[in-house]
PDB file of C-alpha atoms and ligand atoms in Angstrom:
ATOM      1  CA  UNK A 630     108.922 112.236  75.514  1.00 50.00           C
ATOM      2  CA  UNK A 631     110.976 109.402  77.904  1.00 62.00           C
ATOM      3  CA  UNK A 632     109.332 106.960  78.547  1.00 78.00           C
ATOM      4  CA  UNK A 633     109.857 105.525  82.351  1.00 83.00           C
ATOM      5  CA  UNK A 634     110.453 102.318  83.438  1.00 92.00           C
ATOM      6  CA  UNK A 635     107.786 100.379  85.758  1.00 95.00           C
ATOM      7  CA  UNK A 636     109.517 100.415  89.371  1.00 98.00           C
ATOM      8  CA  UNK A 637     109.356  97.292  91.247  1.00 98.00           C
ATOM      9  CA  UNK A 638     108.756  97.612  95.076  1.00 98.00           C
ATOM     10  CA  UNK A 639     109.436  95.402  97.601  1.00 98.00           C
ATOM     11  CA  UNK A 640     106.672  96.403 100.995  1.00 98.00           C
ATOM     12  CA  UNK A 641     107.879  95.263 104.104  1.00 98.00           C
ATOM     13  CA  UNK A 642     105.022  95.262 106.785  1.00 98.00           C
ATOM     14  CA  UNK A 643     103.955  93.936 110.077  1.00 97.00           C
ATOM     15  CA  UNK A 644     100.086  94.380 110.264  1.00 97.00           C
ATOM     16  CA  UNK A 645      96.478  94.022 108.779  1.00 97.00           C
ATOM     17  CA  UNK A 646      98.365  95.878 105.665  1.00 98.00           C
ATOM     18  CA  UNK A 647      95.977  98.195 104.729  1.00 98.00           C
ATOM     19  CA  UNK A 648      98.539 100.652 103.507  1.00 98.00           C
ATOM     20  CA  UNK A 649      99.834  97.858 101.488  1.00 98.00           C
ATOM     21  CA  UNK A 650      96.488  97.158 100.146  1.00 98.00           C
ATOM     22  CA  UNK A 651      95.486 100.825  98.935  1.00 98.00           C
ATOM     23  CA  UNK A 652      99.146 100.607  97.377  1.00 98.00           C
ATOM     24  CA  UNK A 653      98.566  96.922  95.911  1.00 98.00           C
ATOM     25  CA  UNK A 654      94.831  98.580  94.210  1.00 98.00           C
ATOM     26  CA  UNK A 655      96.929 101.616  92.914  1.00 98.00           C
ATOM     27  CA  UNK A 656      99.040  99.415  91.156  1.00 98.00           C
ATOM     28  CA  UNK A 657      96.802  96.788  89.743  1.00 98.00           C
ATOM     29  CA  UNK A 658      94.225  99.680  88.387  1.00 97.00           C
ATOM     30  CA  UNK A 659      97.539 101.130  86.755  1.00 95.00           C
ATOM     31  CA  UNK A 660      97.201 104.055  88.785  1.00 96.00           C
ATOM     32  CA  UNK A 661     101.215 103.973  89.847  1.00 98.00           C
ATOM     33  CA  UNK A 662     103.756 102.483  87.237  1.00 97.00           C
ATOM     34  CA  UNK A 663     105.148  99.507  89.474  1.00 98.00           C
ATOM     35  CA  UNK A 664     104.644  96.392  90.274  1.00 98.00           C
ATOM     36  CA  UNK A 665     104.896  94.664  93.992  1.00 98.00           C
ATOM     37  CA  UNK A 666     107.670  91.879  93.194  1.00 97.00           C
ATOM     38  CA  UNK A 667     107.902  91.004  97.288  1.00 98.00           C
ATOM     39  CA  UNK A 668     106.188  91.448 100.491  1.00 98.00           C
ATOM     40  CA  UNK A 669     108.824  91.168 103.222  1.00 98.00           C
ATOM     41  CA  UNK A 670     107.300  90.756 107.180  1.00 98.00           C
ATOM     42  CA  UNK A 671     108.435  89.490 110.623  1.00 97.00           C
ATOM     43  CA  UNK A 672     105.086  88.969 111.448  1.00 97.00           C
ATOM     44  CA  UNK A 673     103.944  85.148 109.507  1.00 97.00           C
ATOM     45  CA  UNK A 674     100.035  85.660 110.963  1.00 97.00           C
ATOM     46  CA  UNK A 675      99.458  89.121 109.742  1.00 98.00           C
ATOM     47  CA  UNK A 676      97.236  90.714 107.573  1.00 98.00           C
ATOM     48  CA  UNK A 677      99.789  91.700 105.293  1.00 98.00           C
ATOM     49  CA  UNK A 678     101.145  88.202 104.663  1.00 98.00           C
ATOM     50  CA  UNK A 679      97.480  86.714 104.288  1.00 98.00           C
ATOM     51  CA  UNK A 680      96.712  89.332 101.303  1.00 98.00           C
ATOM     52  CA  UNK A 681     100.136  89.092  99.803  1.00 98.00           C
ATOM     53  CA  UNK A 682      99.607  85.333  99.923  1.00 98.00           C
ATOM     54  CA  UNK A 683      95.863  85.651  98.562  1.00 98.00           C
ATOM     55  CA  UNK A 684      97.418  88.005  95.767  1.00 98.00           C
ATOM     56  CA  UNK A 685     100.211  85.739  94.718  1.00 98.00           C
ATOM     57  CA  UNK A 686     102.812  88.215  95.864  1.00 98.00           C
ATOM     58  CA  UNK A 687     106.405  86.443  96.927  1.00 98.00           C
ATOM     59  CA  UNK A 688     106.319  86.712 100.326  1.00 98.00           C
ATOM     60  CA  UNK A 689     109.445  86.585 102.358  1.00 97.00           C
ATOM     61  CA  UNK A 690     109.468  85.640 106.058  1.00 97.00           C
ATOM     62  CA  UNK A 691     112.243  87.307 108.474  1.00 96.00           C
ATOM     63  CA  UNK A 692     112.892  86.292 111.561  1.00 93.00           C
ATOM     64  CA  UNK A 693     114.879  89.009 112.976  1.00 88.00           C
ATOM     65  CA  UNK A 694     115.744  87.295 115.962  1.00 88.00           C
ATOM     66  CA  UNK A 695     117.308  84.353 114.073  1.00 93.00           C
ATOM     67  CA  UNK A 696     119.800  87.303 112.804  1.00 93.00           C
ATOM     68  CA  UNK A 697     123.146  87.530 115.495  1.00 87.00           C
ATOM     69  CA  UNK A 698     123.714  91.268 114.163  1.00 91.00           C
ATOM     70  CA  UNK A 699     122.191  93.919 112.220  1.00 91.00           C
ATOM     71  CA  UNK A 700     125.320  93.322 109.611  1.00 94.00           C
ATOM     72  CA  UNK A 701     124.028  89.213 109.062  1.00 96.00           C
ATOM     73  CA  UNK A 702     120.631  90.632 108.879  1.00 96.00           C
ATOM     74  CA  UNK A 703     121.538  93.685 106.282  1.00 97.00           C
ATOM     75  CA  UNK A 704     123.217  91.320 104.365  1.00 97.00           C
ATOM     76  CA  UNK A 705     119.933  88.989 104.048  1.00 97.00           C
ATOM     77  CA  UNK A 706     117.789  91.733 103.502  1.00 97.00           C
ATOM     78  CA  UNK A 707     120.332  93.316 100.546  1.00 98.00           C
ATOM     79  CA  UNK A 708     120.273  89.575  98.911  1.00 97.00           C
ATOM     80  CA  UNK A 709     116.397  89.903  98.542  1.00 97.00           C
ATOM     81  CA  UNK A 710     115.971  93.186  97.399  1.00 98.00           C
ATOM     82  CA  UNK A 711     119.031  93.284  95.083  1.00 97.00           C
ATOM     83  CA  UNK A 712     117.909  89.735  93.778  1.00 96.00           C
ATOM     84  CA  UNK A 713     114.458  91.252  92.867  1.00 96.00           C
ATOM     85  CA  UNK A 714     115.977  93.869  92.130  1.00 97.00           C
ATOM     86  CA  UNK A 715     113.719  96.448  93.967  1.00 98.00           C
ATOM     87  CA  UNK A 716     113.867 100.097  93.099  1.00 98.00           C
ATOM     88  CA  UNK A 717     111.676 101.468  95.919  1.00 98.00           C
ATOM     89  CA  UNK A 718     111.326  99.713  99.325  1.00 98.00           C
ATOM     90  CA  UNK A 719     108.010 100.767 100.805  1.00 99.00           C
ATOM     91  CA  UNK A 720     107.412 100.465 104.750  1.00 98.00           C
ATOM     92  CA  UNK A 721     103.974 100.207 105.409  1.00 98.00           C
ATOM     93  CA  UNK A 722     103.043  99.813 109.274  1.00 96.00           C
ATOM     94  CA  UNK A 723     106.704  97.581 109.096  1.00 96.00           C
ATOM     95  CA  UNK A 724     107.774  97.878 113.223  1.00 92.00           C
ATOM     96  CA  UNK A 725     111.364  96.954 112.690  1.00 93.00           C
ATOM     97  CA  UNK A 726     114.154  98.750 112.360  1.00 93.00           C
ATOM     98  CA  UNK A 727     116.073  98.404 108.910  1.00 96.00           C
ATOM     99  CA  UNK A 728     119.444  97.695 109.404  1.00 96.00           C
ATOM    100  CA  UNK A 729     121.920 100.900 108.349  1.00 97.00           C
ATOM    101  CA  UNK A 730     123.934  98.937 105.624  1.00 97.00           C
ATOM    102  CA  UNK A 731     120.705  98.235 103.585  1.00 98.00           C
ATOM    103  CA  UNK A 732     119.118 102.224 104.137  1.00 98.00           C
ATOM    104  CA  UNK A 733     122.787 103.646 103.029  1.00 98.00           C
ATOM    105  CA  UNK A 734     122.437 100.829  99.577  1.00 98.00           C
ATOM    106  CA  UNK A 735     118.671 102.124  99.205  1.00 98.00           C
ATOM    107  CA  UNK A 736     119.502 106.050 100.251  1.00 98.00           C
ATOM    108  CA  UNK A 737     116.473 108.250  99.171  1.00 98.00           C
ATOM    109  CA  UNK A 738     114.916 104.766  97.786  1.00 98.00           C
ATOM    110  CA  UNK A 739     113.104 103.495 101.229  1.00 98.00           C
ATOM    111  CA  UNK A 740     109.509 105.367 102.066  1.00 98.00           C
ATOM    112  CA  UNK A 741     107.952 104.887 105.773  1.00 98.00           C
ATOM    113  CA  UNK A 742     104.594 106.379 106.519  1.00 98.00           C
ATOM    114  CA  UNK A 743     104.121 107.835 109.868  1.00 98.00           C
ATOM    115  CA  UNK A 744     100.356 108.394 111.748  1.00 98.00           C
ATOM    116  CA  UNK A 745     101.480 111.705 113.039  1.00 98.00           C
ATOM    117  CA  UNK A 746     102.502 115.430 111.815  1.00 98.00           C
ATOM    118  CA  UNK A 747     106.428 114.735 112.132  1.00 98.00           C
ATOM    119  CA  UNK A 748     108.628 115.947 113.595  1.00 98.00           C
ATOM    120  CA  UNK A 749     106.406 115.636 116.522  1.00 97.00           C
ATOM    121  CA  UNK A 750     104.870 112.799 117.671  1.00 98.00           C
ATOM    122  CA  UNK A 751     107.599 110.711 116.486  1.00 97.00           C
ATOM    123  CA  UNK A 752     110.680 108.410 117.280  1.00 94.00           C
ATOM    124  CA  UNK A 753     111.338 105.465 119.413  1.00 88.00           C
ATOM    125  CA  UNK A 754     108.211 103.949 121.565  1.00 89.00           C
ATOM    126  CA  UNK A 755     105.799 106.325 119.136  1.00 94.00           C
ATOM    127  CA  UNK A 756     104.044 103.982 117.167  1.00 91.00           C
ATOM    128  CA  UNK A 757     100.388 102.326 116.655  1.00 91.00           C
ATOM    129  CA  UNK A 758      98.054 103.740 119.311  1.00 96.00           C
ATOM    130  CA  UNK A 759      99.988 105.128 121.481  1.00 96.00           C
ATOM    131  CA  UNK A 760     101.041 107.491 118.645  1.00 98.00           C
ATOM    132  CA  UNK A 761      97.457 108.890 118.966  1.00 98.00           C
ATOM    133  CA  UNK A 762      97.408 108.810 122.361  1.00 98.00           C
ATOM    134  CA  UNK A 763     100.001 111.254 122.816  1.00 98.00           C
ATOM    135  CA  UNK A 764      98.954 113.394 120.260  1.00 98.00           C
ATOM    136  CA  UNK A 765      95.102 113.743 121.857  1.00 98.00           C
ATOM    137  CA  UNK A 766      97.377 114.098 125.540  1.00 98.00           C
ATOM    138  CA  UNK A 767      98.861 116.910 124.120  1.00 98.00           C
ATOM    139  CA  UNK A 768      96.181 119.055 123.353  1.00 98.00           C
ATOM    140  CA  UNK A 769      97.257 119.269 119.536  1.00 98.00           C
ATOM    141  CA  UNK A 770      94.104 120.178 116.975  1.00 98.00           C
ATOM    142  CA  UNK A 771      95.934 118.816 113.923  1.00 98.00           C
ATOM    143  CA  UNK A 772      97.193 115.381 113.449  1.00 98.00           C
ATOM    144  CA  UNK A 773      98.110 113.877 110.350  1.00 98.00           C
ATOM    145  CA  UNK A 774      99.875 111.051 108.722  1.00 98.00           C
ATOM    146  CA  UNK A 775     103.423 111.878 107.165  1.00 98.00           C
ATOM    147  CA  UNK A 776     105.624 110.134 104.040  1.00 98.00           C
ATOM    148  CA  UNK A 777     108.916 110.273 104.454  1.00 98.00           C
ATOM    149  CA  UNK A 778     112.096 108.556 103.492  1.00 98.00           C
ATOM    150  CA  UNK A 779     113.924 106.684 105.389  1.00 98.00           C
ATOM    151  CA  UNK A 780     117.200 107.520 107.140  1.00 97.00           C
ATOM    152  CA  UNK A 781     118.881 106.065 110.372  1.00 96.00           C
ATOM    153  CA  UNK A 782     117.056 107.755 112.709  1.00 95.00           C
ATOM    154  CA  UNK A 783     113.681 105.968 113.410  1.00 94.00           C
ATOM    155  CA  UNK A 784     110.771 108.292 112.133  1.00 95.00           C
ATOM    156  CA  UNK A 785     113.574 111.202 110.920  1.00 95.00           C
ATOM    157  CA  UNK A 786     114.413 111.199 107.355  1.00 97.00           C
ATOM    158  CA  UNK A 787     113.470 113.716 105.025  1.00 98.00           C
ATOM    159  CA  UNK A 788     109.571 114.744 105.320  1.00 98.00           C
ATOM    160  CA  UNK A 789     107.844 114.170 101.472  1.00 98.00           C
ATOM    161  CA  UNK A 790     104.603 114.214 101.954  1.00 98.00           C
ATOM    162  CA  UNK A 791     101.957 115.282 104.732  1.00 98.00           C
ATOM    163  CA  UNK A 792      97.533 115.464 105.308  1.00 98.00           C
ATOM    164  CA  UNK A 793      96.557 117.041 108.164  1.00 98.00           C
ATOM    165  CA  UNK A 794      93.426 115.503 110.291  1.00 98.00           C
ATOM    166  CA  UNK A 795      91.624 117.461 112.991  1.00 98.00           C
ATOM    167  CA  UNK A 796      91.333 116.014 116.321  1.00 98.00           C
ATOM    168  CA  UNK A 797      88.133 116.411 117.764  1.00 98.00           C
ATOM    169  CA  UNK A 798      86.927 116.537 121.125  1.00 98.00           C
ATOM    170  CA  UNK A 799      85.133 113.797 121.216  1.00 98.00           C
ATOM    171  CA  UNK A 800      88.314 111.783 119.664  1.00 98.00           C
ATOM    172  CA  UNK A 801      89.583 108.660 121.494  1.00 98.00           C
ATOM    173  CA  UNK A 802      92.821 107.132 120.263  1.00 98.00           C
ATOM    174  CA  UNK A 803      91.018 104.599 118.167  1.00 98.00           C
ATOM    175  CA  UNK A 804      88.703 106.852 116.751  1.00 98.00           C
ATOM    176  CA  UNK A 805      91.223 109.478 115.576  1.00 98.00           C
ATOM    177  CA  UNK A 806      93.665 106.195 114.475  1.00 98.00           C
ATOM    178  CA  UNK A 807      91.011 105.217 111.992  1.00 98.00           C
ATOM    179  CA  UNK A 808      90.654 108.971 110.698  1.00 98.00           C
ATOM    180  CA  UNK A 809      94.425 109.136 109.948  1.00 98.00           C
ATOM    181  CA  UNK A 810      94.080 105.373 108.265  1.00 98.00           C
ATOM    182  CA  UNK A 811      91.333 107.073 106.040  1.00 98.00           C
ATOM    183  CA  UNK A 812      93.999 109.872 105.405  1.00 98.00           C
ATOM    184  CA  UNK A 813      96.739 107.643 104.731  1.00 98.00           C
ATOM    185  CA  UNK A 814      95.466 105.440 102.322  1.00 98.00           C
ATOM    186  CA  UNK A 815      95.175 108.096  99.541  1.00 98.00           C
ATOM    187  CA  UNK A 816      98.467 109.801 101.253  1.00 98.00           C
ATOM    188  CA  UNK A 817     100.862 106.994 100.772  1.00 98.00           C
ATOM    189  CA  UNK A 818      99.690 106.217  96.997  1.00 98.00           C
ATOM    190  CA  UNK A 819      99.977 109.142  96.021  1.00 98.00           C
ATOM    191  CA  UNK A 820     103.727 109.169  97.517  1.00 98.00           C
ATOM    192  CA  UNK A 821     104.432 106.009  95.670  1.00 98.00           C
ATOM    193  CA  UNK A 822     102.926 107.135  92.273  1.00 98.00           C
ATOM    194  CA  UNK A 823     105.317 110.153  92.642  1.00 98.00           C
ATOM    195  CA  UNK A 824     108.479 107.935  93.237  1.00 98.00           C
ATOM    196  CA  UNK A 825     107.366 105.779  90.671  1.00 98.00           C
ATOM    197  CA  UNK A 826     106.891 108.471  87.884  1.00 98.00           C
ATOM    198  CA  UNK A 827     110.170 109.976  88.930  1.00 98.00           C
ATOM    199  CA  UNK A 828     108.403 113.527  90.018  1.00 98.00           C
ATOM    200  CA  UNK A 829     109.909 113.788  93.097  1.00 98.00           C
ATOM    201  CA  UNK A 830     112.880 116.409  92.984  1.00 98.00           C
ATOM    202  CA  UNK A 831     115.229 118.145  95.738  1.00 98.00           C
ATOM    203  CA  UNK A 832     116.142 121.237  96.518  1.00 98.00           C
ATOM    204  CA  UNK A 833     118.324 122.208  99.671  1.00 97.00           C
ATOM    205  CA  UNK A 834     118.324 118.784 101.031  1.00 96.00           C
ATOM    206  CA  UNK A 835     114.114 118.541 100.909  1.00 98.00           C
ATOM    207  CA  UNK A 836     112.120 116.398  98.627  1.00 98.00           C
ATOM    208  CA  UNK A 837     108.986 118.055  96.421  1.00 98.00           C
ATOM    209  CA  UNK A 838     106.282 116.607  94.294  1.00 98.00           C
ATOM    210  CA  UNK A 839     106.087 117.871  91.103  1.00 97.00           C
ATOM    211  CA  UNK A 840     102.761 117.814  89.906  1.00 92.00           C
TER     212      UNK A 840
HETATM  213  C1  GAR B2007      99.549 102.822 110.022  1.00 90.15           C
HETATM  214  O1  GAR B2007      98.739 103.727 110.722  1.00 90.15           O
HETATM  215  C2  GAR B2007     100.966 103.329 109.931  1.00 90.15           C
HETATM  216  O2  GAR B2007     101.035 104.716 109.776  1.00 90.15           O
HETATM  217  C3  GAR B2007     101.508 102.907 111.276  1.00 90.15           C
HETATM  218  O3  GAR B2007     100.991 101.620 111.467  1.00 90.15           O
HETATM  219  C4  GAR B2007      99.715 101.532 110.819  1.00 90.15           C
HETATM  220  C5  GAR B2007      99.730 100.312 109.912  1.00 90.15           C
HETATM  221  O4  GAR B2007      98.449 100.064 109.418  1.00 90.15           O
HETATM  222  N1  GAR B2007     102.935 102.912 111.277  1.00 90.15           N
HETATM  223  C6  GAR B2007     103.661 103.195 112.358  1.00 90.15           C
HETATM  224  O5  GAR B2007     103.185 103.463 113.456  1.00 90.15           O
HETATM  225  C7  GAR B2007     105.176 103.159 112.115  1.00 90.15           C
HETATM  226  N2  GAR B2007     105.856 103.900 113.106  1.00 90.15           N
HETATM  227  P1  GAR B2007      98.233  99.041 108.220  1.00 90.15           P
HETATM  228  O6  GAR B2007      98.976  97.755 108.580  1.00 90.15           O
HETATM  229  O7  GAR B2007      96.763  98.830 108.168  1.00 90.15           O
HETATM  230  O8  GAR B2007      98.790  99.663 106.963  1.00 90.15           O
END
């Protein structure tokens, strides 16, 4: 039998990094063969930076304003992860675009995790509540949270992984938001674990899990 390598992953979020956190436990309990070298976030007063901090993981600080173009600020971003060097970049509640130079370096290496069945409920202005919002406007009984990797298109790459949620009628945005959270936190390790254990395979253009 191979034996495979422990991945390193770099997580780049912008929140209270709970996604980061279930991934962070996964890891530590040996659950997923990696090992978080960076957390990357725009955001210095988040959640996320206060538990990397807390956990001794590198933390890197981007500004993306102090970046003229998205080719200064790909280049930045490609120094990090190449210096770590990251095999899997994990986005995990991370609002920013990533810049197209650093998702074409990292093709079929970047994972996002979306709080919605995509392709719906997705793309530009659908993110935190209001993601929920529109789903519980629409009259949909399923929601969901969704892995997928990450391609130039916000919230469009290929789809890996997906648990459906029911929405309920008594549902409000916040209350369904914290039922996909639930969801997601097994969702996205298991994702990672995958990646990281090199079972995930194509076929036509889709990714699979292989158990
Ligand atoms: C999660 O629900 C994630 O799916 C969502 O932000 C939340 C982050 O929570 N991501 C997006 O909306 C991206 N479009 P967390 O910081 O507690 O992991």
């Amino acid at each position: 039998m191979t034996s495979i390598s422990r991945k390193n992953i770099a997580v780049f979020a912008s929140g209270n990094g709970s996604n980061f956190r279930a991934i962070h436990r996964a890891v530590t309990e040996e659950a997923i063969p990696g090992r978080i070298g960076l957390l990357v976030s725009n955001k210095p007063d988040c959640g996320a930076v206060t538990y990397a901090v807390n956990n001794r993981i590198r933390t890197e600080i981007i500004n993306f304003r102090d970046y003229p173009d998205k080719h200064s600020l790909g280049r930045h971003l490609m120094s990090i992860l190449t210096a770590l060097p990251a095999d899997l970049v994990v986005l995990a509640g991370f609002m920013k675009m990533i810049p197209d130079s650093v998702v074409q370096a990292y093709k079929h290496r970047i994972l996002n995790i979306h709080p919605a069945l995509l392709p719906r409920f997705g793309g530009k202005g659908f993110y935190g509540i209001r993601v929920h919002q529109a789903v519980i406007a629409s009259g949909a009984k399923l929601s969901g949270a969704t892995v997928h990797f990450v391609d130039e298109i916000y919230d469009h790459g290929p789809i890996l992984a997906q648990a459906a949620v029911p929405v309920l009628a008594e549902d409000t945005a916040e209350t369904l938001a914290q039922r996909v959270l639930g969801v997601e936190h097994s969702l996205y390790p298991h994702a990672v674990k995958a990646f990281c254990e090199e079972r995930i395979f194509w076929k036509n253009n889709i990714p699979f899990i292989r158990n």
